[in-house]
Amino acid sequence: MTVLADAADAAGFLGAGSTGSGIIARYGDWLPVAKDARVITLGEGNTPLVPADTLSDRLGCRVWLKVEGANPTGSFKDRGMTVAVTVAAHEGATAVVCASTGNTSASAAAYAARGGLLPIVLLPAGRIAAGKLAQAVVHGARVVQVEGNFDTCLELARKLADDYPVSLVNSVNRIRLEGQKTAAFEVVDTLGDAPDVHVMPVGNGGNLPAYWRGYVQYADAGKTTRRPRMWGFQAAGAAPLVLGHPVLNPETKATAIRVGNPASTALALAAREESGGLFEAVPDEQILAAQQFLAAKEGVFVEPASAVGVAGLLAKAERKELDHDLRIVITVTGHGLKDIDTALSGHDVGGGPVVPAELTAIADVCGLS
Ligand SMILES: *Cc1c(COP(=O)(O)O)cnc(C)c1O
């Protein structure tokens, strides 16, 4: 082997047996992946756990952000996708299909491209953030825009997988959740124990029970002394798990969680129950304010859906419903660059004042003089 190939092998890109980057290489013993499977990875996982000092002060708690936008396609979906596409390819699939609010399609397209499979993605027409659509397109997905919402797309994706030779890689494919649970492993491996509370946005309801599964498995293995309470937050216009019934026309600027009838409702409710957790809803204005807060005060730019957990905690603190000194981990699920239109909508995007090319003019408008 060449030096370069040795380096690639060390980085975990050459097979399941190697240790290195990618969640299958790191956590393969905990995942349903055959030892002889060709691992399809982009080096996902091992994302930063960033102490959020300003937010900690505001909440009176110790808070960390699990920054999942640092994954290869910019969201946590990559953790599940490496497992789903690896298993699909190992079982002989040549095409994968998913319904998506955007990030699942971006991730499926990238991992399918890497594995030499055809990605087919069903998107609600006109309701996808431009960055995510761009990802599906450049990775070579067969993009189909369906006149309907996400829930309709998912129903059709399931039927396509039933009737045609394509493998479904939505999170109703439980293998995805196995990959996603590795984020909980990483939190524990970094902090040395589970937090008191784990907070996250909830859309289709798969990721929250995936984390719960990870925490439970680590607790059962004696790797933690406790299990966290799981707190899930939804957008007020798309909050079926808070209301207790499906929402026919879900509406929110947080497009990644615009889901009216979560496919993993039962799993999500069970995780809340078993962990002694809760689900609450947050209005869009507070979500967008939390997005701004994270970017301006913590230096972490997330997409709107990813700010829902922070918005929910700030609201609870405001209502004096938050105990002090809790250790809280918040998953921020996707990268802010995926949806710049929403991020910029509250700003003057002329780009600031126009001045003559003179130092003093610049110093003036910056308040330096
Ligand atoms: C998919 C997604 C969610 C919601 O996760 P679920 O597993 O559907 O509950 C939240 N935020 C982002 C950025 C996502 O891509």
mmCIF file of C-alpha atoms and ligand atoms in Angstrom:
data_model
loop_
_atom_site.group_PDB
_atom_site.id
_atom_site.type_symbol
_atom_site.label_atom_id
_atom_site.label_comp_id
_atom_site.label_asym_id
_atom_site.label_seq_id
_atom_site.Cartn_x
_atom_site.Cartn_y
_atom_site.Cartn_z
ATOM 1 C CA MET A 1 0.000 0.000 0.000
ATOM 2 C CA THR A 2 1.112 3.527 -0.649
ATOM 3 C CA VAL A 3 1.616 5.984 2.175
ATOM 4 C CA LEU A 4 -1.504 7.776 1.019
ATOM 5 C CA ALA A 5 -3.597 4.608 1.138
ATOM 6 C CA ASP A 6 -2.249 3.826 4.598
ATOM 7 C CA ALA A 7 -3.350 7.263 5.718
ATOM 8 C CA ALA A 8 -6.792 6.724 4.202
ATOM 9 C CA ASP A 9 -7.071 3.380 5.946
ATOM 10 C CA ALA A 10 -6.113 4.971 9.252
ATOM 11 C CA ALA A 11 -8.826 7.543 8.664
ATOM 12 C CA GLY A 12 -11.397 4.783 8.378
ATOM 13 C CA PHE A 13 -12.236 5.212 4.719
ATOM 14 C CA LEU A 14 -11.178 1.777 3.525
ATOM 15 C CA GLY A 15 -13.295 -0.700 5.415
ATOM 16 C CA ALA A 16 -15.233 -1.806 8.450
ATOM 17 C CA GLY A 17 -12.255 -3.353 10.195
ATOM 18 C CA SER A 18 -10.260 -0.162 10.469
ATOM 19 C CA THR A 19 -10.405 2.219 13.395
ATOM 20 C CA GLY A 20 -10.671 5.875 12.561
ATOM 21 C CA SER A 21 -13.203 8.392 11.396
ATOM 22 C CA GLY A 22 -16.845 7.722 10.701
ATOM 23 C CA ILE A 23 -19.345 6.353 13.169
ATOM 24 C CA ILE A 24 -19.209 2.772 11.863
ATOM 25 C CA ALA A 25 -15.460 2.665 12.390
ATOM 26 C CA ARG A 26 -15.809 4.133 15.895
ATOM 27 C CA TYR A 27 -18.987 2.445 17.122
ATOM 28 C CA GLY A 28 -19.364 -0.579 14.827
ATOM 29 C CA ASP A 29 -19.796 -2.964 17.786
ATOM 30 C CA TRP A 30 -23.009 -1.114 18.698
ATOM 31 C CA LEU A 31 -24.404 -1.059 15.148
ATOM 32 C CA PRO A 32 -26.221 -3.625 12.984
ATOM 33 C CA VAL A 33 -23.587 -3.590 10.226
ATOM 34 C CA ALA A 34 -22.115 -6.855 8.913
ATOM 35 C CA LYS A 35 -18.378 -7.113 9.546
ATOM 36 C CA ASP A 36 -17.722 -7.784 5.853
ATOM 37 C CA ALA A 37 -19.841 -4.881 4.586
ATOM 38 C CA ARG A 38 -18.172 -2.227 2.454
ATOM 39 C CA VAL A 39 -18.518 0.853 4.668
ATOM 40 C CA ILE A 40 -19.904 3.904 2.881
ATOM 41 C CA THR A 41 -18.695 6.842 4.953
ATOM 42 C CA LEU A 42 -17.767 10.491 4.610
ATOM 43 C CA GLY A 43 -16.173 10.666 8.052
ATOM 44 C CA GLU A 44 -19.382 11.712 9.851
ATOM 45 C CA GLY A 45 -19.732 12.074 13.614
ATOM 46 C CA ASN A 46 -17.173 13.177 16.206
ATOM 47 C CA THR A 47 -18.844 16.591 16.125
ATOM 48 C CA PRO A 48 -17.896 19.401 18.537
ATOM 49 C CA LEU A 49 -19.497 19.608 21.990
ATOM 50 C CA VAL A 50 -19.185 23.345 22.560
ATOM 51 C CA PRO A 51 -19.638 24.891 26.019
ATOM 52 C CA ALA A 52 -22.220 27.687 25.617
ATOM 53 C CA ASP A 53 -21.067 30.240 28.187
ATOM 54 C CA THR A 54 -23.449 33.092 27.424
ATOM 55 C CA LEU A 55 -26.416 30.756 27.267
ATOM 56 C CA SER A 56 -25.286 29.069 30.497
ATOM 57 C CA ASP A 57 -25.322 32.470 32.233
ATOM 58 C CA ARG A 58 -28.779 33.276 30.877
ATOM 59 C CA LEU A 59 -30.199 29.925 32.009
ATOM 60 C CA GLY A 60 -28.298 29.480 35.274
ATOM 61 C CA CYS A 61 -27.241 26.028 34.082
ATOM 62 C CA ARG A 62 -24.181 24.417 32.495
ATOM 63 C CA VAL A 63 -24.981 24.125 28.818
ATOM 64 C CA TRP A 64 -23.202 22.499 25.902
ATOM 65 C CA LEU A 65 -24.132 22.548 22.225
ATOM 66 C CA LYS A 66 -23.727 19.334 20.221
ATOM 67 C CA VAL A 67 -22.994 20.942 16.866
ATOM 68 C CA GLU A 68 -24.358 18.506 14.307
ATOM 69 C CA GLY A 69 -24.028 21.004 11.476
ATOM 70 C CA ALA A 70 -20.359 19.960 11.496
ATOM 71 C CA ASN A 71 -21.257 16.660 9.822
ATOM 72 C CA PRO A 72 -20.202 16.180 6.162
ATOM 73 C CA THR A 73 -23.503 17.322 4.613
ATOM 74 C CA GLY A 74 -24.274 19.769 7.421
ATOM 75 C CA SER A 75 -26.781 17.869 9.554
ATOM 76 C CA PHE A 76 -27.103 14.898 11.921
ATOM 77 C CA LYS A 77 -28.816 12.939 9.153
ATOM 78 C CA ASP A 78 -25.362 11.714 8.061
ATOM 79 C CA ARG A 79 -25.063 9.502 11.160
ATOM 80 C CA GLY A 80 -28.075 7.472 10.125
ATOM 81 C CA MET A 81 -27.353 7.634 6.425
ATOM 82 C CA THR A 82 -23.902 6.026 6.570
ATOM 83 C CA VAL A 83 -25.506 3.011 8.265
ATOM 84 C CA ALA A 84 -28.629 2.900 6.065
ATOM 85 C CA VAL A 85 -26.744 3.191 2.781
ATOM 86 C CA THR A 86 -24.000 0.778 3.885
ATOM 87 C CA VAL A 87 -26.609 -1.844 4.799
ATOM 88 C CA ALA A 88 -28.717 -1.195 1.666
ATOM 89 C CA ALA A 89 -25.662 -1.617 -0.596
ATOM 90 C CA HIS A 90 -24.553 -4.728 1.310
ATOM 91 C CA GLU A 91 -28.005 -6.229 0.723
ATOM 92 C CA GLY A 92 -27.690 -5.549 -2.999
ATOM 93 C CA ALA A 93 -29.697 -2.336 -3.440
ATOM 94 C CA THR A 94 -28.761 -0.154 -6.404
ATOM 95 C CA ALA A 95 -31.137 2.733 -5.635
ATOM 96 C CA VAL A 96 -32.375 4.456 -2.488
ATOM 97 C CA VAL A 97 -35.431 6.658 -1.995
ATOM 98 C CA CYS A 98 -36.385 9.144 0.695
ATOM 99 C CA ALA A 99 -38.986 11.776 1.412
ATOM 100 C CA SER A 100 -37.426 14.850 2.888
ATOM 101 C CA THR A 101 -37.902 18.319 4.312
ATOM 102 C CA GLY A 102 -34.396 18.856 2.885
ATOM 103 C CA ASN A 103 -31.619 17.425 5.028
ATOM 104 C CA THR A 104 -32.444 13.760 4.579
ATOM 105 C CA SER A 105 -32.310 14.228 0.806
ATOM 106 C CA ALA A 106 -28.994 16.100 1.006
ATOM 107 C CA SER A 107 -27.511 13.304 3.087
ATOM 108 C CA ALA A 108 -29.036 10.421 1.100
ATOM 109 C CA ALA A 109 -27.793 11.981 -2.129
ATOM 110 C CA ALA A 110 -24.228 12.346 -0.853
ATOM 111 C CA TYR A 111 -23.932 8.858 0.649
ATOM 112 C CA ALA A 112 -25.629 7.190 -2.343
ATOM 113 C CA ALA A 113 -23.272 9.043 -4.685
ATOM 114 C CA ARG A 114 -20.303 7.876 -2.638
ATOM 115 C CA GLY A 115 -21.544 4.286 -2.660
ATOM 116 C CA GLY A 116 -22.425 4.267 -6.373
ATOM 117 C CA LEU A 117 -26.185 3.995 -5.788
ATOM 118 C CA LEU A 118 -28.918 6.072 -7.424
ATOM 119 C CA PRO A 119 -30.568 8.489 -4.973
ATOM 120 C CA ILE A 120 -34.234 9.343 -5.544
ATOM 121 C CA VAL A 121 -35.646 12.127 -3.399
ATOM 122 C CA LEU A 122 -39.259 13.219 -2.987
ATOM 123 C CA LEU A 123 -39.621 16.807 -1.811
ATOM 124 C CA PRO A 124 -42.677 18.936 -1.029
ATOM 125 C CA ALA A 125 -42.781 21.278 -4.056
ATOM 126 C CA GLY A 126 -41.499 24.765 -3.325
ATOM 127 C CA ARG A 127 -41.024 24.143 0.413
ATOM 128 C CA ILE A 128 -37.321 23.284 0.584
ATOM 129 C CA ALA A 129 -34.505 25.603 1.687
ATOM 130 C CA ALA A 130 -32.371 26.431 -1.371
ATOM 131 C CA GLY A 131 -29.115 25.138 0.113
ATOM 132 C CA LYS A 132 -30.580 21.694 0.697
ATOM 133 C CA LEU A 133 -32.078 21.478 -2.775
ATOM 134 C CA ALA A 134 -28.668 22.447 -4.176
ATOM 135 C CA GLN A 135 -27.063 19.575 -2.284
ATOM 136 C CA ALA A 136 -29.479 16.985 -3.677
ATOM 137 C CA VAL A 137 -28.998 18.364 -7.194
ATOM 138 C CA VAL A 138 -25.181 18.511 -7.184
ATOM 139 C CA HIS A 139 -24.864 15.032 -5.694
ATOM 140 C CA GLY A 140 -26.824 13.758 -8.680
ATOM 141 C CA ALA A 141 -30.119 12.824 -7.071
ATOM 142 C CA ARG A 142 -33.210 12.188 -9.148
ATOM 143 C CA VAL A 143 -35.165 15.047 -7.549
ATOM 144 C CA VAL A 144 -38.948 14.807 -7.693
ATOM 145 C CA GLN A 145 -41.002 17.699 -6.338
ATOM 146 C CA VAL A 146 -44.367 16.430 -5.175
ATOM 147 C CA GLU A 147 -47.442 18.628 -4.949
ATOM 148 C CA GLY A 148 -48.067 17.905 -1.293
ATOM 149 C CA ASN A 149 -46.441 18.248 2.122
ATOM 150 C CA PHE A 150 -43.741 16.123 3.744
ATOM 151 C CA ASP A 151 -46.240 13.630 5.140
ATOM 152 C CA THR A 152 -47.578 12.953 1.635
ATOM 153 C CA CYS A 153 -44.033 12.549 0.292
ATOM 154 C CA LEU A 154 -43.224 9.978 2.971
ATOM 155 C CA GLU A 155 -46.333 7.963 2.177
ATOM 156 C CA LEU A 156 -45.337 7.874 -1.507
ATOM 157 C CA ALA A 157 -41.699 7.020 -0.753
ATOM 158 C CA ARG A 158 -42.849 4.033 1.307
ATOM 159 C CA LYS A 159 -45.054 2.825 -1.552
ATOM 160 C CA LEU A 160 -42.272 3.296 -4.103
ATOM 161 C CA ALA A 161 -39.991 1.122 -1.953
ATOM 162 C CA ASP A 162 -42.762 -1.501 -1.643
ATOM 163 C CA ASP A 163 -43.489 -1.718 -5.357
ATOM 164 C CA TYR A 164 -40.080 -1.053 -6.972
ATOM 165 C CA PRO A 165 -36.486 -2.216 -6.407
ATOM 166 C CA VAL A 166 -35.406 0.730 -4.265
ATOM 167 C CA SER A 167 -34.449 0.844 -0.592
ATOM 168 C CA LEU A 168 -36.226 3.303 1.730
ATOM 169 C CA VAL A 169 -33.767 5.404 3.766
ATOM 170 C CA ASN A 170 -36.210 7.480 5.790
ATOM 171 C CA SER A 171 -36.022 7.109 9.550
ATOM 172 C CA VAL A 172 -38.965 4.697 9.428
ATOM 173 C CA ASN A 173 -36.032 2.511 8.352
ATOM 174 C CA ARG A 174 -34.982 1.868 11.964
ATOM 175 C CA ILE A 175 -31.378 1.317 10.945
ATOM 176 C CA ARG A 176 -31.080 5.098 10.566
ATOM 177 C CA LEU A 177 -31.855 5.569 14.248
ATOM 178 C CA GLU A 178 -29.119 3.104 15.171
ATOM 179 C CA GLY A 179 -26.597 5.398 13.508
ATOM 180 C CA GLN A 180 -28.118 8.507 15.055
ATOM 181 C CA LYS A 181 -27.801 7.120 18.594
ATOM 182 C CA THR A 182 -24.010 7.458 18.294
ATOM 183 C CA ALA A 183 -24.344 11.178 19.048
ATOM 184 C CA ALA A 184 -25.406 10.232 22.599
ATOM 185 C CA PHE A 185 -22.361 7.956 22.866
ATOM 186 C CA GLU A 186 -20.151 10.877 21.865
ATOM 187 C CA VAL A 187 -21.711 13.173 24.477
ATOM 188 C CA VAL A 188 -20.954 10.627 27.206
ATOM 189 C CA ASP A 189 -17.487 9.850 25.844
ATOM 190 C CA THR A 190 -16.707 13.589 25.991
ATOM 191 C CA LEU A 191 -18.364 14.592 29.291
ATOM 192 C CA GLY A 192 -17.614 11.355 31.124
ATOM 193 C CA ASP A 193 -21.290 10.866 32.023
ATOM 194 C CA ALA A 194 -24.777 11.615 30.712
ATOM 195 C CA PRO A 195 -26.154 15.147 31.272
ATOM 196 C CA ASP A 196 -29.196 15.778 33.484
ATOM 197 C CA VAL A 197 -31.251 16.930 30.510
ATOM 198 C CA HIS A 198 -30.861 16.456 26.765
ATOM 199 C CA VAL A 199 -32.704 18.998 24.630
ATOM 200 C CA MET A 200 -33.481 18.796 20.923
ATOM 201 C CA PRO A 201 -35.849 19.813 18.139
ATOM 202 C CA VAL A 202 -38.469 17.285 17.084
ATOM 203 C CA GLY A 203 -39.940 16.944 13.603
ATOM 204 C CA ASN A 204 -40.607 13.437 12.382
ATOM 205 C CA GLY A 205 -39.719 12.216 15.867
ATOM 206 C CA GLY A 206 -36.857 9.839 15.110
ATOM 207 C CA ASN A 207 -33.815 11.571 16.516
ATOM 208 C CA LEU A 208 -35.021 11.998 20.089
ATOM 209 C CA PRO A 209 -35.673 8.276 20.640
ATOM 210 C CA ALA A 210 -32.398 7.543 18.829
ATOM 211 C CA TYR A 211 -30.485 9.554 21.463
ATOM 212 C CA TRP A 212 -32.531 7.918 24.212
ATOM 213 C CA ARG A 213 -31.574 4.491 22.896
ATOM 214 C CA GLY A 214 -27.917 5.522 22.919
ATOM 215 C CA TYR A 215 -28.114 6.772 26.506
ATOM 216 C CA VAL A 216 -29.972 3.653 27.669
ATOM 217 C CA GLN A 217 -27.476 1.313 25.999
ATOM 218 C CA TYR A 218 -24.534 3.162 27.523
ATOM 219 C CA ALA A 219 -26.203 3.159 30.962
ATOM 220 C CA ASP A 220 -26.906 -0.569 30.694
ATOM 221 C CA ALA A 221 -23.260 -1.125 29.797
ATOM 222 C CA GLY A 222 -22.186 0.766 32.924
ATOM 223 C CA LYS A 223 -20.700 3.669 30.984
ATOM 224 C CA THR A 224 -22.892 6.277 32.729
ATOM 225 C CA THR A 225 -24.243 6.733 36.253
ATOM 226 C CA ARG A 226 -27.546 8.216 35.079
ATOM 227 C CA ARG A 227 -29.901 8.668 32.153
ATOM 228 C CA PRO A 228 -30.968 12.146 31.057
ATOM 229 C CA ARG A 229 -34.464 13.499 30.812
ATOM 230 C CA MET A 230 -35.292 14.001 27.118
ATOM 231 C CA TRP A 231 -36.849 17.373 26.325
ATOM 232 C CA GLY A 232 -38.212 17.798 22.800
ATOM 233 C CA PHE A 233 -39.320 21.099 21.288
ATOM 234 C CA GLN A 234 -41.520 21.659 18.245
ATOM 235 C CA ALA A 235 -42.528 24.761 16.305
ATOM 236 C CA ALA A 236 -45.926 26.047 17.440
ATOM 237 C CA GLY A 237 -47.361 25.723 13.914
ATOM 238 C CA ALA A 238 -46.218 22.106 13.615
ATOM 239 C CA ALA A 239 -46.562 20.632 17.096
ATOM 240 C CA PRO A 240 -48.508 17.355 16.809
ATOM 241 C CA LEU A 241 -46.637 15.734 19.713
ATOM 242 C CA VAL A 242 -47.503 18.630 22.004
ATOM 243 C CA LEU A 243 -51.138 18.798 20.875
ATOM 244 C CA GLY A 244 -51.579 15.036 20.953
ATOM 245 C CA HIS A 245 -52.976 14.786 17.438
ATOM 246 C CA PRO A 246 -51.732 15.201 13.822
ATOM 247 C CA VAL A 247 -51.661 18.681 12.282
ATOM 248 C CA LEU A 248 -53.148 18.744 8.787
ATOM 249 C CA ASN A 249 -51.348 21.812 7.428
ATOM 250 C CA PRO A 250 -48.161 22.290 9.444
ATOM 251 C CA GLU A 251 -46.647 25.760 9.120
ATOM 252 C CA THR A 252 -43.312 27.092 10.359
ATOM 253 C CA LYS A 253 -40.248 28.860 9.004
ATOM 254 C CA ALA A 254 -38.253 26.034 10.578
ATOM 255 C CA THR A 255 -38.761 23.894 7.464
ATOM 256 C CA ALA A 256 -36.734 20.928 8.750
ATOM 257 C CA ILE A 257 -39.391 20.270 11.379
ATOM 258 C CA ARG A 258 -42.469 21.162 9.346
ATOM 259 C CA VAL A 259 -44.068 17.760 9.937
ATOM 260 C CA GLY A 260 -47.725 17.287 10.821
ATOM 261 C CA ASN A 261 -47.893 13.548 11.364
ATOM 262 C CA PRO A 262 -44.565 12.261 12.754
ATOM 263 C CA ALA A 263 -43.712 8.763 11.553
ATOM 264 C CA SER A 264 -41.968 7.989 14.855
ATOM 265 C CA THR A 265 -44.678 9.318 17.167
ATOM 266 C CA ALA A 266 -44.860 6.114 19.236
ATOM 267 C CA LEU A 267 -41.094 5.921 19.757
ATOM 268 C CA ALA A 268 -40.876 9.619 20.617
ATOM 269 C CA LEU A 269 -43.685 9.399 23.188
ATOM 270 C CA ALA A 270 -42.106 6.303 24.729
ATOM 271 C CA ALA A 271 -38.750 8.074 25.078
ATOM 272 C CA ARG A 272 -40.409 11.046 26.756
ATOM 273 C CA GLU A 273 -42.269 8.726 29.122
ATOM 274 C CA GLU A 274 -39.322 6.504 30.040
ATOM 275 C CA SER A 275 -36.956 9.425 30.562
ATOM 276 C CA GLY A 276 -39.411 11.572 32.530
ATOM 277 C CA GLY A 277 -39.104 14.188 29.814
ATOM 278 C CA LEU A 278 -41.416 16.626 28.065
ATOM 279 C CA PHE A 279 -42.495 18.077 24.713
ATOM 280 C CA GLU A 280 -43.260 21.773 24.328
ATOM 281 C CA ALA A 281 -43.962 24.156 21.449
ATOM 282 C CA VAL A 282 -42.251 27.448 20.602
ATOM 283 C CA PRO A 283 -43.523 30.179 18.243
ATOM 284 C CA ASP A 284 -41.494 31.071 15.147
ATOM 285 C CA GLU A 285 -40.453 34.542 16.401
ATOM 286 C CA GLN A 286 -38.750 32.951 19.399
ATOM 287 C CA ILE A 287 -37.110 30.318 17.210
ATOM 288 C CA LEU A 288 -35.627 32.958 14.902
ATOM 289 C CA ALA A 289 -34.553 35.070 17.893
ATOM 290 C CA ALA A 290 -32.765 32.024 19.347
ATOM 291 C CA GLN A 291 -31.054 31.438 15.996
ATOM 292 C CA GLN A 292 -29.764 35.026 16.070
ATOM 293 C CA PHE A 293 -28.701 34.658 19.699
ATOM 294 C CA LEU A 294 -26.659 31.521 19.012
ATOM 295 C CA ALA A 295 -24.937 33.097 16.030
ATOM 296 C CA ALA A 296 -24.238 36.476 17.660
ATOM 297 C CA LYS A 297 -23.449 35.363 21.235
ATOM 298 C CA GLU A 298 -22.023 31.865 20.895
ATOM 299 C CA GLY A 299 -20.547 31.990 17.381
ATOM 300 C CA VAL A 300 -22.625 29.019 16.257
ATOM 301 C CA PHE A 301 -24.721 29.499 13.109
ATOM 302 C CA VAL A 302 -27.534 26.961 12.886
ATOM 303 C CA GLU A 303 -30.585 26.627 10.680
ATOM 304 C CA PRO A 304 -33.936 27.759 12.166
ATOM 305 C CA ALA A 305 -35.136 24.269 13.168
ATOM 306 C CA SER A 306 -31.905 23.708 15.057
ATOM 307 C CA ALA A 307 -32.545 26.711 17.311
ATOM 308 C CA VAL A 308 -35.844 25.379 18.649
ATOM 309 C CA GLY A 309 -34.273 23.695 21.670
ATOM 310 C CA VAL A 310 -32.509 26.899 22.683
ATOM 311 C CA ALA A 311 -35.712 28.893 22.183
ATOM 312 C CA GLY A 312 -37.616 26.398 24.326
ATOM 313 C CA LEU A 313 -35.099 26.592 27.165
ATOM 314 C CA LEU A 314 -35.038 30.391 27.112
ATOM 315 C CA ALA A 315 -38.852 30.376 27.322
ATOM 316 C CA LYS A 316 -38.799 27.940 30.244
ATOM 317 C CA ALA A 317 -36.225 30.062 32.077
ATOM 318 C CA GLU A 318 -38.370 33.137 31.475
ATOM 319 C CA ARG A 319 -41.331 31.310 33.059
ATOM 320 C CA LYS A 320 -39.077 30.222 35.974
ATOM 321 C CA GLU A 321 -39.618 26.574 35.067
ATOM 322 C CA LEU A 322 -35.940 25.713 34.862
ATOM 323 C CA ASP A 323 -34.017 24.433 37.891
ATOM 324 C CA HIS A 324 -30.608 25.978 38.385
ATOM 325 C CA ASP A 325 -27.295 24.202 37.891
ATOM 326 C CA LEU A 326 -28.616 21.476 35.609
ATOM 327 C CA ARG A 327 -26.126 19.984 33.154
ATOM 328 C CA ILE A 328 -27.832 20.390 29.798
ATOM 329 C CA VAL A 329 -26.766 19.268 26.331
ATOM 330 C CA ILE A 330 -28.641 20.804 23.398
ATOM 331 C CA THR A 331 -28.403 19.226 19.981
ATOM 332 C CA VAL A 332 -28.251 21.885 17.293
ATOM 333 C CA THR A 333 -29.151 19.742 14.342
ATOM 334 C CA GLY A 334 -28.129 21.490 11.121
ATOM 335 C CA HIS A 335 -25.883 24.185 9.649
ATOM 336 C CA GLY A 336 -27.099 27.761 9.212
ATOM 337 C CA LEU A 337 -25.784 28.066 5.653
ATOM 338 C CA LYS A 338 -28.446 25.667 4.435
ATOM 339 C CA ASP A 339 -31.153 28.316 4.666
ATOM 340 C CA ILE A 340 -29.707 31.789 4.353
ATOM 341 C CA ASP A 341 -32.958 33.317 3.090
ATOM 342 C CA THR A 342 -34.663 32.834 6.459
ATOM 343 C CA ALA A 343 -31.537 33.850 8.376
ATOM 344 C CA LEU A 344 -31.284 37.128 6.477
ATOM 345 C CA SER A 345 -34.995 37.895 6.450
ATOM 346 C CA GLY A 346 -34.823 39.904 9.680
ATOM 347 C CA HIS A 347 -31.776 41.907 8.578
ATOM 348 C CA ASP A 348 -31.012 44.852 6.361
ATOM 349 C CA VAL A 349 -29.207 42.924 3.641
ATOM 350 C CA GLY A 350 -28.078 45.936 1.697
ATOM 351 C CA GLY A 351 -24.859 44.830 3.392
ATOM 352 C CA GLY A 352 -24.349 47.961 5.476
ATOM 353 C CA PRO A 353 -23.581 51.571 4.604
ATOM 354 C CA VAL A 354 -21.667 52.450 1.418
ATOM 355 C CA VAL A 355 -18.711 54.790 2.023
ATOM 356 C CA PRO A 356 -15.945 56.347 -0.068
ATOM 357 C CA ALA A 357 -12.713 54.330 -0.095
ATOM 358 C CA GLU A 358 -11.237 56.248 2.848
ATOM 359 C CA LEU A 359 -9.999 54.929 6.171
ATOM 360 C CA THR A 360 -11.652 57.640 8.247
ATOM 361 C CA ALA A 361 -15.029 57.011 6.635
ATOM 362 C CA ILE A 362 -14.804 53.337 7.582
ATOM 363 C CA ALA A 363 -13.660 54.132 11.119
ATOM 364 C CA ASP A 364 -16.561 56.574 11.426
ATOM 365 C CA VAL A 365 -19.311 54.132 10.494
ATOM 366 C CA CYS A 366 -17.731 51.455 12.724
ATOM 367 C CA GLY A 367 -17.830 53.831 15.679
ATOM 368 C CA LEU A 368 -14.048 53.695 16.073
ATOM 369 C CA SER A 369 -13.402 57.421 15.958
HETATM 370 C C1 LIG B 1 -34.475 16.094 10.441
HETATM 371 C C2 LIG B 1 -34.200 17.310 11.227
HETATM 372 C C3 LIG B 1 -34.808 17.558 12.464
HETATM 373 C C4 LIG B 1 -35.872 16.680 13.048
HETATM 374 O O1 LIG B 1 -35.447 15.401 13.397
HETATM 375 P P1 LIG B 1 -36.533 14.240 13.540
HETATM 376 O O2 LIG B 1 -35.750 13.009 13.699
HETATM 377 O O3 LIG B 1 -37.326 14.262 12.266
HETATM 378 O O4 LIG B 1 -37.396 14.576 14.704
HETATM 379 C C5 LIG B 1 -34.449 18.688 13.160
HETATM 380 N N1 LIG B 1 -33.544 19.561 12.674
HETATM 381 C C6 LIG B 1 -32.928 19.348 11.490
HETATM 382 C C7 LIG B 1 -31.949 20.346 11.010
HETATM 383 C C8 LIG B 1 -33.247 18.232 10.724
HETATM 384 O O5 LIG B 1 -32.650 18.056 9.543
#
